[in-house]
Amino acid sequence: MIQYQTLTEMLDHRSRGTGAIGYLEGEGAEKSLPLAKLRQRALGILYHLQRIGARPGDMLILHVASNEQFIDAYWACLYGGIVPVPVAVGISDEHKQKLLRIAKQLGNPLLYTDRKLRERLATFAATQGEPEAWTALKPRTFLVDQLDDISREGTPARVTTDQMAFIQFSSGSTSEPKGVVLTHGNILANAEGSKQAALFTEQDTSLSWMPLTHDMGLIGFHLMMMYAGVRQYLMPTDVFVRRALLWLKFAAEKQVTITCSPNFGYRHFLRAYESKGLEGVDLSAIRLIFNGAEPISVELAEEFLDRMAPLGLRRNAMFPVYGLAEASLAVAFPPPGSAFKYITVDRRSLGIGSVAQKVAADDPNALQLMCEGQAIPFTSVRLVDDAGTETAPDQVGHLLIKGDNVTRGYFRNPDANAAAISADGWLRTGDLALWHDGELYVTGRSKEIIFVNGQNYYPHDIEAVVQHEPGLELGKVAAAGVRQPGAATDDLVLFVLHRGDMSEFLPIAARAIHLVNEHAGVEVARVVPVGRIPKTTSGKLQRTALAKAYEDGEFAAELATFDAAWSAAHGHGRAAASQIERQLKAIVDDVLAGKHVDVDENLFDIGASSLALIQIHEKIDEIYPGVVDLTELFDFPTVSQLARHLEQKLAGAAGERP
């Protein structure tokens, strides 16, 4: 049974107990705020918001860097019936542009921020041709710096279950962000379902470094923890970024039982751990580490657990989950305390409606999919094919959700609502998944699938192929499919973080092309050096933003420089010497038109896909029937090596003839 009707009723009840929030600002910098004090402060801030004209139903953009200031203002909004709209504070222009786009969508919102952030927004709006947007927002801005007295309480509004608790806008600034509308009832249903599924109790203690502008941070590790009576600690995201080891150091000190991280957090932590280590830390109290927010890497989960085992972290603490903002966060959990499970499938068998084929771990097309358990209480999940028919076990389908926790729609966006929500209330998540032994395995995003030569590829899978190479580590490379006008297939484009000289980038690009061709069997159409890989506040790569920028020609200058350097380094080798070398060179040049392949150059380094290799083999077989096997092109990947091998086989065959 759901315990409360509204979130404010929840805080009213919890504030009568001993609950508190611990703000961990750094080593030796800790502040504990009793929930009774939080309620008092929220009402005190509400008084000032009401003084500047805030009324129930008004929208308020919440734009502050401090966790403490964010939480105070968030609850002030809820008590006043004001709708908070969290927007991440970032240093890039994209974040400022996103805020102004959201302000336009909201109509006439209030802005809750500080003086420094206000000035940055004003400067950006003036220099980027957005003065009208700022002119409308400026007089409705409240500066937290001016808040010196919160002793007087505002007047609480009458809040209902179906009232908006907040709007979470999608990440990105290259298109109009979509606002997910969540009610008090949505969030409370998800909190109760999560409590039951994860067995949260008042004996638990949680710790999160996730940003409060993200649903994992705000809902998962603040609202849900308060609902279940869990003692909670919040650590600023920028502290984790600067001093990652403090995450688990704090976890040990506070005897934390529940914490979380997406992929990039585990990788970031392990880099710091490898260079500095962590002594005197006991992680045996941790019973759940939520792992979600992006496709879950089995390999990374294994590595993290192996490295943390000497510190007492149990293998069954890893808790791979599935959720999204439209579900008020949580959708599916595995049984708490169980060891995580995964299946190994052929990456080529994951098209919509296809049955995933299991393969051995050492298969060149092997892909590991993490098990995310079953739907939690108050949530239902369906998987359907393109025709809307429910899928059979192990068959890939579109993932749909429905339940008391699921949003009823996007803010003032009837087109998005019509596209995502069916007449009977099923919401299309945009994710693909399969059922295996009655449990959920998410395979990727339907809109991010790269379709090349009749095969489906997932970006995160392509990125995993290259992540162990210097310069191509996790988070430094993003894969995206770009469909040229009139084309029936996508071009695979790799965006690689690089800020150095182009001559230093060429070997990195060549290595990326080689690895993807060799291990994924797909041709890389372009490798683009970029100065920044855009990410969401939870660390998800914004691949669609990069693809859009590529299509709009934003990387034209970088590509021109790259092409000139690549051309200067390739296609100027020695001439083919023997007749067979000349024949093979002609075949390769024909199949790989425009690649400028030298006779001593590895075909994988210049982008020979598996389809291209098949075409090369077919043409060789026309001249020399049955002499060369397709697999030998992998063993002899240059024209010169293959020519020598072919010559030896022909000579051997001639010697065997009587």
XYZ file of C-alpha atoms in Angstrom:
658
model
C 0.000 0.000 0.000
C 1.266 3.475 -0.893
C 1.859 5.303 2.366
C 1.149 8.920 1.352
C -1.076 10.914 -0.978
C 1.500 13.626 -1.698
C 5.210 14.246 -1.286
C 4.533 17.106 1.130
C 2.506 14.737 3.319
C 5.560 12.455 3.240
C 7.926 15.179 4.463
C 5.382 16.305 7.070
C 5.387 12.790 8.467
C 9.130 12.134 8.195
C 9.988 15.508 9.730
C 8.393 14.377 13.000
C 11.037 11.673 13.326
C 14.821 11.684 13.574
C 15.566 11.541 9.855
C 18.203 13.788 8.350
C 20.171 14.479 5.168
C 23.944 14.402 5.340
C 25.657 16.776 2.891
C 29.228 15.613 2.221
C 30.951 18.555 0.550
C 34.451 17.108 0.774
C 36.857 15.456 3.143
C 36.205 16.895 6.590
C 33.334 19.010 5.260
C 30.037 17.527 6.388
C 26.707 19.015 7.351
C 23.676 17.195 8.743
C 20.231 18.683 8.153
C 17.331 17.172 10.143
C 14.201 16.715 8.041
C 12.308 18.900 10.504
C 14.742 21.710 9.670
C 14.368 21.027 5.943
C 10.605 21.461 6.198
C 11.038 24.709 8.118
C 13.525 26.092 5.592
C 11.323 25.123 2.645
C 8.386 27.047 4.094
C 10.666 30.000 4.815
C 11.829 30.116 1.182
C 8.222 29.740 0.033
C 7.411 32.987 1.863
C 9.919 34.862 -0.315
C 8.765 33.165 -3.530
C 5.195 34.164 -2.762
C 6.349 37.729 -2.078
C 7.677 38.018 -5.655
C 4.374 36.732 -7.009
C 4.760 32.951 -7.227
C 1.397 31.213 -7.234
C 0.201 27.592 -7.333
C 0.649 26.199 -10.824
C 3.530 28.528 -11.697
C 6.676 26.981 -13.181
C 10.047 27.611 -11.540
C 13.363 26.784 -13.212
C 15.641 25.452 -10.490
C 19.210 26.330 -11.498
C 21.680 26.111 -8.608
C 24.921 24.190 -8.162
C 24.587 23.427 -4.438
C 22.792 20.232 -3.410
C 21.590 21.891 -0.229
C 20.184 24.932 -2.019
C 18.535 22.684 -4.591
C 16.777 20.511 -1.998
C 15.578 23.548 -0.010
C 14.076 25.205 -3.083
C 12.599 21.995 -4.457
C 10.555 21.450 -1.303
C 9.598 25.128 -1.151
C 8.026 24.694 -4.581
C 6.152 21.537 -3.589
C 4.662 23.164 -0.505
C 3.537 26.147 -2.564
C 2.031 24.121 -5.393
C 4.731 25.586 -7.655
C 6.158 23.243 -10.290
C 9.970 22.930 -10.040
C 11.833 22.397 -13.303
C 15.409 21.271 -12.544
C 18.024 22.323 -15.104
C 21.650 21.262 -14.747
C 24.339 23.848 -14.153
C 27.094 23.347 -16.698
C 30.025 25.315 -17.995
C 29.214 24.920 -21.688
C 27.008 27.096 -23.861
C 24.816 24.050 -24.523
C 23.549 24.107 -20.935
C 22.687 27.811 -21.147
C 20.987 27.317 -24.498
C 18.949 24.465 -23.073
C 17.767 26.622 -20.163
C 16.578 29.361 -22.513
C 14.801 26.820 -24.733
C 13.033 25.400 -21.686
C 12.057 28.885 -20.521
C 10.396 29.512 -23.894
C 8.463 26.254 -23.645
C 7.281 27.005 -20.123
C 5.910 30.385 -21.198
C 6.447 32.704 -18.236
C 8.482 30.816 -15.621
C 10.296 31.957 -12.530
C 14.053 31.378 -12.237
C 15.707 30.357 -8.955
C 19.468 30.794 -9.204
C 22.444 32.706 -7.813
C 24.059 35.958 -8.885
C 27.008 34.403 -10.727
C 24.843 32.031 -12.753
C 22.401 34.821 -13.541
C 25.191 36.977 -14.963
C 26.471 34.106 -17.101
C 22.990 33.597 -18.529
C 22.567 37.293 -19.216
C 25.900 37.483 -21.040
C 25.156 34.373 -23.066
C 21.700 35.593 -24.067
C 23.127 38.947 -25.201
C 25.969 37.450 -27.229
C 23.996 34.544 -28.740
C 21.064 36.523 -30.057
C 18.610 35.529 -27.334
C 17.950 38.897 -25.628
C 14.157 38.509 -25.770
C 14.265 35.233 -23.857
C 16.377 36.779 -21.114
C 14.325 39.976 -21.029
C 11.252 37.900 -20.195
C 13.048 35.790 -17.590
C 15.078 38.455 -15.785
C 12.280 40.179 -13.813
C 11.024 36.812 -12.560
C 14.430 35.740 -11.231
C 14.980 35.037 -7.542
C 18.573 35.095 -6.287
C 19.361 32.653 -3.504
C 22.292 34.923 -2.516
C 19.769 37.491 -1.274
C 18.048 35.012 1.006
C 19.037 36.235 4.471
C 15.924 35.550 6.583
C 13.670 32.516 6.339
C 12.069 32.832 9.744
C 8.623 33.639 8.315
C 6.729 30.763 6.756
C 4.904 30.923 3.465
C 1.354 29.699 3.029
C 1.207 26.051 1.948
C -1.046 25.320 -1.005
C -3.577 22.536 -1.140
C -1.658 19.801 -2.961
C -3.270 16.737 -4.570
C -2.038 13.335 -5.719
C -2.498 14.203 -9.411
C -0.689 17.509 -9.152
C 2.650 17.977 -10.951
C 5.604 17.297 -8.648
C 8.131 18.446 -11.234
C 9.022 18.409 -14.908
C 12.217 16.728 -16.031
C 13.420 17.864 -19.423
C 15.416 15.595 -21.686
C 19.086 16.291 -22.176
C 20.493 18.097 -25.175
C 20.248 21.487 -26.785
C 20.375 20.622 -30.494
C 16.603 20.190 -30.564
C 13.677 21.125 -28.397
C 13.961 19.256 -25.064
C 10.973 17.144 -24.059
C 9.548 17.701 -20.595
C 8.489 14.572 -18.701
C 5.629 15.525 -16.375
C 5.578 13.565 -13.109
C 2.854 13.834 -10.479
C 3.061 13.257 -6.750
C 1.170 10.004 -7.323
C 3.612 8.825 -10.014
C 6.615 9.283 -7.761
C 5.017 7.787 -4.662
C 3.872 4.696 -6.566
C 7.410 4.209 -7.857
C 8.835 4.760 -4.380
C 6.587 2.073 -2.894
C 7.308 -0.327 -5.752
C 11.048 0.217 -5.402
C 10.896 -0.174 -1.639
C 9.218 -3.543 -2.007
C 11.496 -4.733 -4.819
C 14.805 -3.612 -3.277
C 13.765 -4.301 0.340
C 14.606 -0.794 1.567
C 14.304 -0.444 5.359
C 14.949 2.195 7.986
C 18.145 0.333 8.867
C 19.618 1.247 5.451
C 21.954 4.157 4.765
C 22.351 5.569 1.255
C 25.004 7.616 -0.522
C 24.785 9.226 -3.950
C 27.012 11.503 -6.031
C 24.506 11.609 -8.904
C 23.258 15.098 -9.787
C 19.898 16.114 -8.377
C 18.865 17.306 -11.833
C 18.871 13.624 -12.856
C 16.101 11.211 -11.864
C 18.537 8.757 -10.253
C 19.822 11.532 -8.008
C 16.578 13.332 -7.133
C 14.030 10.518 -7.141
C 16.193 7.477 -6.502
C 18.482 8.757 -3.797
C 16.498 11.552 -2.199
C 12.732 11.059 -2.537
C 12.734 7.249 -2.476
C 15.132 7.176 0.445
C 12.960 9.587 2.398
C 9.872 7.507 1.571
C 11.497 4.364 3.014
C 12.977 6.161 6.029
C 16.551 5.538 4.851
C 19.320 7.724 6.261
C 20.678 9.546 3.199
C 23.972 11.212 2.276
C 24.463 13.392 -0.794
C 27.851 14.134 -2.331
C 28.295 16.811 -5.036
C 28.917 15.399 -8.490
C 31.860 17.723 -9.067
C 33.529 16.404 -5.899
C 33.245 12.874 -7.275
C 34.671 14.030 -10.598
C 37.647 15.700 -8.897
C 38.183 13.145 -6.119
C 36.491 9.912 -7.138
C 37.977 7.858 -4.308
C 35.973 9.850 -1.767
C 32.846 8.051 -2.983
C 33.738 4.704 -1.443
C 35.785 6.251 1.341
C 32.618 8.029 2.498
C 30.657 4.817 1.956
C 32.949 2.981 4.356
C 32.955 5.773 6.955
C 29.157 6.061 7.014
C 28.538 2.285 6.806
C 26.523 2.863 3.654
C 24.345 -0.040 2.541
C 22.977 1.446 -0.712
C 24.813 3.456 -3.360
C 24.868 3.823 -7.148
C 26.807 4.569 -10.309
C 26.424 4.296 -14.074
C 29.213 2.876 -16.255
C 31.274 6.027 -16.525
C 31.419 6.373 -12.741
C 32.890 2.910 -12.259
C 35.487 3.581 -14.947
C 36.333 6.999 -13.509
C 36.696 5.548 -10.019
C 38.898 2.665 -11.196
C 41.281 5.055 -12.962
C 41.748 6.979 -9.724
C 42.033 3.747 -7.725
C 44.695 2.387 -10.051
C 46.918 5.433 -9.582
C 46.353 6.137 -5.881
C 44.782 3.108 -4.212
C 42.470 3.170 -1.219
C 43.680 1.951 2.165
C 41.853 1.226 5.394
C 38.465 0.977 3.707
C 35.871 -1.697 4.517
C 33.004 -1.981 2.021
C 31.369 -5.049 3.536
C 28.325 -3.057 4.717
C 27.229 -2.328 1.140
C 24.367 -4.603 0.099
C 23.258 -2.838 -3.123
C 25.134 -0.795 -5.717
C 22.580 0.338 -8.261
C 24.000 0.090 -11.773
C 21.910 1.764 -14.441
C 21.284 4.999 -16.377
C 22.935 3.604 -19.552
C 23.610 0.196 -21.181
C 25.318 -1.828 -18.455
C 28.793 -3.161 -19.198
C 29.199 -6.707 -17.875
C 32.958 -6.481 -18.324
C 33.176 -3.269 -16.317
C 30.949 -4.657 -13.537
C 33.228 -7.705 -13.302
C 36.355 -5.556 -13.200
C 34.937 -3.269 -10.508
C 33.876 -6.166 -8.305
C 37.211 -7.931 -8.750
C 39.151 -4.805 -7.819
C 36.949 -4.024 -4.814
C 36.795 -7.598 -3.462
C 39.924 -7.113 -1.270
C 38.093 -4.158 0.337
C 35.198 -6.381 1.378
C 32.710 -5.618 -1.395
C 30.551 -8.677 -2.035
C 29.840 -9.812 -5.587
C 26.114 -9.960 -4.951
C 26.083 -6.232 -4.144
C 26.059 -5.310 -7.830
C 22.430 -4.433 -8.644
C 21.813 -3.941 -12.391
C 18.501 -2.165 -12.939
C 16.429 -0.645 -15.707
C 14.495 2.601 -15.547
C 13.823 5.937 -17.197
C 12.383 9.338 -16.372
C 8.995 8.501 -17.900
C 8.580 5.771 -15.274
C 9.397 8.120 -12.384
C 12.712 6.218 -12.506
C 12.449 2.479 -11.743
C 10.997 -0.219 -14.023
C 12.788 -3.526 -13.365
C 14.982 -4.893 -10.556
C 16.615 -8.293 -10.036
C 16.149 -10.078 -6.682
C 18.270 -8.252 -4.055
C 21.249 -10.271 -2.871
C 21.461 -12.420 -5.990
C 24.594 -12.528 -8.116
C 24.156 -10.625 -11.353
C 23.451 -12.665 -14.482
C 24.104 -12.132 -18.167
C 23.779 -13.944 -21.467
C 26.202 -13.983 -24.384
C 24.577 -13.587 -27.779
C 25.520 -12.994 -31.394
C 25.439 -9.235 -31.867
C 24.137 -9.758 -35.416
C 20.971 -11.486 -34.176
C 19.472 -8.524 -32.327
C 17.255 -6.994 -34.963
C 13.684 -6.156 -33.973
C 11.666 -9.377 -34.082
C 14.781 -11.546 -34.296
C 15.556 -14.336 -31.857
C 18.858 -13.671 -30.072
C 21.311 -16.467 -30.770
C 23.507 -17.597 -27.893
C 27.218 -17.966 -28.671
C 30.399 -18.822 -26.796
C 32.261 -16.058 -25.009
C 35.167 -16.266 -27.448
C 32.973 -15.953 -30.536
C 34.113 -12.919 -32.572
C 30.514 -11.630 -32.647
C 29.819 -12.227 -28.955
C 27.926 -9.569 -27.005
C 27.127 -9.748 -23.289
C 23.681 -8.597 -22.159
C 23.047 -7.908 -18.483
C 19.937 -9.233 -16.735
C 17.808 -6.486 -15.165
C 15.265 -8.727 -13.461
C 11.504 -8.264 -13.507
C 9.051 -5.387 -13.379
C 8.680 -3.899 -9.912
C 5.256 -3.505 -8.224
C 2.911 -0.897 -9.773
C 4.714 -1.264 -13.135
C 3.943 -3.458 -16.147
C 6.266 -4.224 -19.072
C 5.496 -5.514 -22.573
C 7.810 -6.313 -25.473
C 6.323 -6.098 -28.971
C 7.579 -6.381 -32.540
C 7.056 -3.745 -35.237
C 3.515 -5.019 -35.810
C 2.627 -4.661 -32.128
C 2.555 -8.399 -31.438
C 4.045 -9.537 -28.144
C 7.410 -11.189 -28.586
C 8.309 -14.749 -27.697
C 11.131 -15.579 -25.253
C 14.571 -14.483 -26.523
C 12.981 -12.390 -29.282
C 13.967 -8.710 -29.479
C 11.122 -6.224 -29.213
C 10.180 -2.657 -28.406
C 9.928 -2.111 -24.636
C 6.616 -0.643 -23.474
C 5.622 0.327 -19.924
C 2.393 1.096 -18.113
C 1.489 1.740 -14.470
C 0.698 4.185 -11.704
C 4.297 5.401 -11.823
C 4.316 6.167 -15.567
C 3.942 9.733 -16.834
C 0.686 10.620 -18.537
C 2.573 12.681 -21.106
C 5.145 15.288 -22.075
C 4.701 18.959 -21.258
C 2.720 20.777 -23.983
C 3.904 18.309 -26.610
C 0.932 16.573 -28.251
C 3.074 15.206 -31.096
C 5.463 13.479 -28.694
C 2.527 12.154 -26.673
C 0.827 10.744 -29.752
C 4.048 9.059 -30.864
C 4.922 7.582 -27.467
C 1.639 6.729 -25.704
C -1.023 4.390 -27.064
C -4.743 4.842 -26.593
C -4.744 2.195 -23.863
C -1.908 3.867 -21.962
C 1.203 1.920 -22.976
C 4.275 4.147 -23.267
C 6.932 3.299 -25.851
C 10.286 3.810 -24.125
C 12.463 3.821 -27.235
C 14.444 0.909 -25.794
C 14.711 -2.618 -27.174
C 14.848 -5.723 -24.999
C 14.169 -9.438 -24.777
C 12.777 -11.847 -22.194
C 15.049 -14.719 -21.200
C 13.880 -17.178 -18.547
C 11.210 -14.640 -17.605
C 13.681 -11.809 -16.943
C 14.439 -8.597 -18.815
C 17.581 -7.983 -20.879
C 17.767 -4.540 -22.488
C 19.646 -4.628 -25.800
C 19.826 -0.941 -26.764
C 17.997 2.130 -28.015
C 15.881 1.782 -31.137
C 16.683 5.322 -32.291
C 20.428 4.729 -31.827
C 20.590 1.473 -33.770
C 23.094 1.753 -36.614
C 21.822 -0.108 -39.676
C 24.666 -0.999 -42.059
C 24.521 -3.516 -44.893
C 21.478 -5.303 -43.523
C 22.877 -5.617 -39.987
C 21.948 -3.814 -36.774
C 24.724 -2.462 -34.561
C 24.463 -0.826 -31.157
C 26.652 2.235 -30.493
C 27.706 1.139 -27.005
C 28.790 -2.208 -28.425
C 30.963 -0.522 -31.088
C 32.458 1.751 -28.429
C 33.262 -1.238 -26.212
C 35.362 -2.737 -29.013
C 37.900 0.106 -28.844
C 37.727 1.201 -25.197
C 40.976 -0.428 -24.039
C 43.130 1.426 -26.573
C 44.998 4.592 -25.515
C 43.050 7.584 -26.760
C 39.893 5.516 -27.239
C 38.920 4.839 -23.627
C 35.316 4.687 -22.419
C 33.784 8.137 -22.712
C 36.328 9.360 -25.265
C 34.675 7.813 -28.311
C 31.060 7.876 -29.462
C 29.596 5.841 -32.319
C 26.608 7.054 -34.308
C 24.800 6.179 -37.501
C 24.332 8.928 -40.070
C 21.962 8.304 -42.986
C 22.909 10.219 -46.138
C 19.986 11.602 -48.207
C 18.511 8.857 -50.364
C 20.649 6.141 -48.767
C 19.132 2.863 -47.579
C 21.809 2.245 -44.975
C 23.701 4.230 -42.349
C 27.282 5.412 -42.335
C 29.085 4.497 -39.115
C 30.783 7.607 -37.784
C 33.169 7.552 -34.809
C 33.600 10.760 -32.836
C 36.887 10.697 -30.919
C 37.945 13.183 -28.276
C 41.221 14.795 -29.386
C 42.669 18.245 -28.804
C 46.238 17.726 -30.042
C 47.982 17.933 -33.398
C 46.384 16.142 -36.351
C 49.535 14.087 -36.914
C 49.018 12.605 -33.442
C 45.395 11.812 -34.262
C 46.048 9.794 -37.441
C 47.355 6.646 -35.683
C 44.468 6.821 -33.195
C 41.975 7.018 -36.069
C 43.700 4.167 -37.897
C 43.613 2.000 -34.790
C 39.905 2.730 -34.230
C 39.098 1.818 -37.842
C 41.149 -1.359 -37.572
C 39.564 -2.556 -34.335
C 35.977 -1.888 -35.392
C 36.502 -3.533 -38.759
C 38.251 -6.541 -37.280
C 36.050 -7.150 -34.240
C 32.645 -5.806 -35.300
C 32.907 -6.459 -39.027
C 31.510 -3.059 -39.999
C 33.123 -0.315 -42.039
C 33.859 3.000 -40.347
C 32.834 5.708 -42.793
C 34.378 8.568 -40.835
C 36.510 9.200 -37.767
C 35.898 12.729 -36.534
C 38.223 14.473 -34.054
C 36.116 16.524 -31.624
C 37.141 18.811 -28.816
C 34.315 17.631 -26.542
C 32.032 14.603 -26.212
C 28.675 15.952 -24.985
C 27.118 13.977 -22.146
C 24.044 14.147 -19.981
C 24.350 14.890 -16.275
C 24.402 11.142 -15.603
C 27.241 10.533 -18.061
C 25.262 9.222 -21.032
C 26.891 9.995 -24.359
C 24.747 12.350 -26.450
C 25.295 10.494 -29.700
C 22.310 12.019 -31.476
C 23.632 15.516 -30.735
C 26.974 14.624 -32.342
C 25.271 13.046 -35.359
C 23.096 16.135 -35.805
C 26.149 18.412 -35.620
C 27.894 16.204 -38.201
C 24.904 16.373 -40.541
C 24.790 20.159 -40.132
C 28.436 20.445 -41.214
C 29.794 21.655 -37.892
C 32.916 19.483 -38.225
C 33.725 20.445 -41.823
C 36.975 22.230 -40.940
C 38.238 19.361 -38.775
C 37.387 16.816 -41.469
C 39.133 18.821 -44.169
C 42.301 18.925 -42.085
C 41.995 15.234 -41.307
C 41.426 14.292 -44.964
C 44.489 16.225 -46.080
C 46.680 14.594 -43.433
C 45.241 11.134 -44.138
C 45.738 11.506 -47.890
C 49.332 12.604 -47.364
C 49.995 9.520 -45.239
C 48.247 6.946 -47.456
C 48.296 5.905 -51.080
C 51.906 6.812 -51.771
C 53.601 3.482 -51.131
C 55.544 1.361 -53.549
C 53.996 0.158 -56.777
C 52.743 -3.391 -57.035
C 55.664 -5.573 -58.174
C 54.422 -8.958 -59.356
C 51.518 -9.765 -61.626
C 49.521 -11.199 -58.689
C 50.194 -8.094 -56.595
C 48.907 -5.955 -59.462
C 45.814 -8.134 -59.824
C 45.043 -8.001 -56.100
C 45.753 -4.260 -55.949
C 43.278 -3.687 -58.781
C 40.616 -5.754 -56.992
C 41.095 -3.910 -53.702
C 41.078 -0.501 -55.408
C 37.841 -1.408 -57.165
C 36.055 -2.649 -54.037
C 37.457 0.055 -51.757
C 37.154 2.936 -54.183
C 38.571 6.141 -52.748
C 40.502 4.440 -49.933
C 43.998 4.834 -51.529
C 45.280 1.476 -50.322
C 49.027 0.785 -50.419
C 50.137 -2.773 -51.166
C 51.742 -3.030 -47.718
C 48.802 -1.485 -45.860
C 46.520 -3.466 -43.552
C 43.017 -3.561 -45.034
C 41.469 -3.228 -41.582
C 43.360 0.004 -40.963
C 41.702 1.714 -43.912
C 38.147 0.509 -43.335
C 37.549 -2.803 -45.073
C 34.262 -4.090 -43.720
C 33.326 -7.754 -43.645
C 31.107 -7.119 -46.677
C 34.040 -5.573 -48.545
C 36.227 -8.567 -47.675
C 33.553 -10.898 -49.074
C 33.505 -8.879 -52.299
C 37.310 -8.946 -52.513
C 37.310 -12.699 -51.965
C 34.664 -13.253 -54.640
C 36.727 -11.357 -57.216
C 39.878 -13.296 -56.282
C 37.936 -16.532 -56.554
C 36.831 -15.602 -60.078
C 40.489 -15.497 -61.153
C 41.832 -18.262 -58.904
C 38.884 -20.572 -58.125
C 39.116 -22.397 -54.812
C 42.685 -21.304 -54.043
C 42.115 -18.732 -51.276
C 39.646 -19.162 -48.401
C 37.807 -16.106 -47.086
C 39.313 -16.528 -43.621
C 42.801 -16.196 -45.106
C 42.136 -12.519 -45.775
C 42.214 -12.062 -41.995
C 45.522 -13.958 -41.759
C 47.104 -12.028 -44.659
C 45.476 -8.594 -44.474
C 47.773 -6.671 -46.873
C 47.928 -6.967 -50.659
C 51.603 -7.934 -50.508
C 51.097 -10.609 -47.825
C 48.104 -12.067 -49.615
C 49.985 -12.033 -52.933
C 52.918 -13.952 -51.466
C 50.540 -16.435 -49.843
C 48.656 -16.895 -53.123
C 51.903 -17.338 -55.042
C 53.052 -20.023 -52.586
C 49.756 -21.883 -52.861
C 49.835 -21.749 -56.648
C 53.439 -22.924 -56.693
C 52.600 -25.766 -54.321
C 49.654 -26.809 -56.440
C 51.838 -26.767 -59.565
C 54.475 -28.909 -57.848
C 51.866 -31.489 -56.916
C 50.714 -31.926 -60.531
C 52.381 -34.861 -62.361
